[in-house]
Amino acid sequence: MFRTRTAARAGGMATTIALGLMAGAAMAQDAVTLNVWSDTPRLSMFDLYDKTHDNVTLNVTTVAPADLIAKIQLALQAKSEIPDVIFMSDIGYTAQLSTRRSNYLMDLTDKVPQALQDEFYPNGNSPCHVNGKLLCMRNDLAHMIVWYDKPAMEALGKAVPTTWEEFQKLGEELAPQGLSLGTGVEAFPLYAMLVSDGCDMVMPVEGKEDTVKIDLTTEKCLKPARMVDAMLKNGSLTKVGPFEPDFVALAKAGKIPLMIGPTWFGEYVIKPTYEWPAGKLAAALPLKWDDQSQPLTWSWGGGTYGAWKDTAHPAEAVDLVTWMSTDVANQTAAVTLPGHRPSAEAWGARLASDAYYADPNVFKVEADAAAFSHPGYVSLRFSVSDAIAKVVVQPLASGGTVEGALPALQTELTNLAKLNGYQVE
């Protein structure tokens, strides 16, 4: 059943895997057990694989996402209980698990057919490419879009902005009414705004391994920084994060008619936490600057699957990673927008029929917006968002500004990059 299902699903995939991994012949004869480390939301998906693949049994261990790297490092050092396949909730883990000290991940470049890789949305697997190698497969996308309260915007007589300039102007008009357009102090949304015009905030340099460009002195960085400062000053961006009680209270009270957020915000924040009732939530494409031809949108999250390079069962491990990220039937029930386009389209059909949304085109917006995903959203061995939280967000509480913090952020990021083995341009 295992081999038949694989061949039927991906055509040449089984052939390619078998050519590269000689364990294929054994797969039909001997039952294989794969040790898997997962987070809780993925358990049902691994369980489905186990039930539908007779020759493979999964021994799944739930590992807290924040503990994954340390536990892998300990297992590698002990040469014991090393998982064959893992789910990584943080895109940074791919780079952290492909170092000389933590050389865990298998190179999937030639093991996953190019045709299957091409079925992902543009830049969907960017966080999985490290120094030219495909080291993981993306589970879900998490790019930023515009979320808004459709009846509220109509009642206000306001159009949904399409540019950052319109976004700022809308904020100026609504702030006197006690309304806000989201947070200005949460690291990831702030990060997204700062790189929206092409700011070189730790961007990989094409063709140069372990090399990044860091330059926060250009207008492409200063312009969005000034926008955030102006909106924080007039109150159109809040000084509390989207998960803090004060923000949640504003959202529940209808004081945030529009905000920038990742694709998963609709299902997993606005609906359950902000408790917007059915018939209110709609989505729009990411914003662009007036002088841009199209948006450039950052992401906030999006998990990945990886396999152990020295696993005793490479064919089965690759098949599991591939199945988890690309099997349409499996991904249709995924909890967030799949990175694999055919899976996402099946997943989106469910979303289109969900009466909760005020607009049946929410999935279309999410899918169309994927084309504008920032190619610089890659895996790094250090956290840029943590640096933003430390160097930019903390001083805001004592009267600092985003623009004023950029020189210190440049120094912090440059030091972090060099400390983690990157060349900085």
CSV table of N, CA and C in Angstrom, one decimal, residues 11 32 34 78 94 102 124 157 161 233 243 343 381 403 421:
chain,number,residue,atom,x,y,z
A,11,GLY,N,3.7,10.5,-9.5
A,11,GLY,CA,4.3,10.1,-10.8
A,11,GLY,C,5.8,9.7,-10.7
A,32,VAL,N,9.0,-0.7,8.4
A,32,VAL,CA,10.0,0.2,8.9
A,32,VAL,C,9.4,1.1,10.0
A,34,LEU,N,9.8,4.8,11.8
A,34,LEU,CA,10.4,6.1,11.7
A,34,LEU,C,10.1,6.8,13.0
A,78,ALA,N,24.8,12.5,21.8
A,78,ALA,CA,24.7,11.2,22.4
A,78,ALA,C,24.7,10.1,21.4
A,94,THR,N,16.0,25.6,10.3
A,94,THR,CA,16.6,25.0,9.2
A,94,THR,C,18.1,25.4,9.2
A,102,SER,N,25.7,21.3,14.4
A,102,SER,CA,24.4,20.6,14.4
A,102,SER,C,24.1,20.3,12.9
A,124,GLY,N,7.7,30.0,-1.8
A,124,GLY,CA,7.1,29.2,-0.7
A,124,GLY,C,8.2,28.4,0.1
A,157,GLY,N,-17.4,54.8,5.8
A,157,GLY,CA,-17.3,55.4,4.5
A,157,GLY,C,-15.9,55.5,4.0
A,161,PRO,N,-7.4,50.6,2.0
A,161,PRO,CA,-6.2,51.1,1.4
A,161,PRO,C,-5.5,50.0,0.5
A,233,LYS,N,2.7,58.1,17.0
A,233,LYS,CA,2.6,59.4,17.6
A,233,LYS,C,1.1,59.8,17.6
A,243,PHE,N,-1.4,40.4,21.0
A,243,PHE,CA,-1.9,39.4,22.0
A,243,PHE,C,-2.0,39.9,23.4
A,343,SER,N,-2.5,21.7,-3.0
A,343,SER,CA,-3.1,21.4,-1.7
A,343,SER,C,-3.8,22.7,-1.2
A,381,ARG,N,20.7,31.9,11.1
A,381,ARG,CA,21.1,31.3,12.3
A,381,ARG,C,20.9,32.2,13.6
A,403,GLU,N,12.9,55.3,13.7
A,403,GLU,CA,14.0,55.8,12.9
A,403,GLU,C,15.2,56.0,13.7
A,421,GLY,N,28.7,33.5,12.0
A,421,GLY,CA,29.4,33.0,10.9
A,421,GLY,C,29.1,33.5,9.5
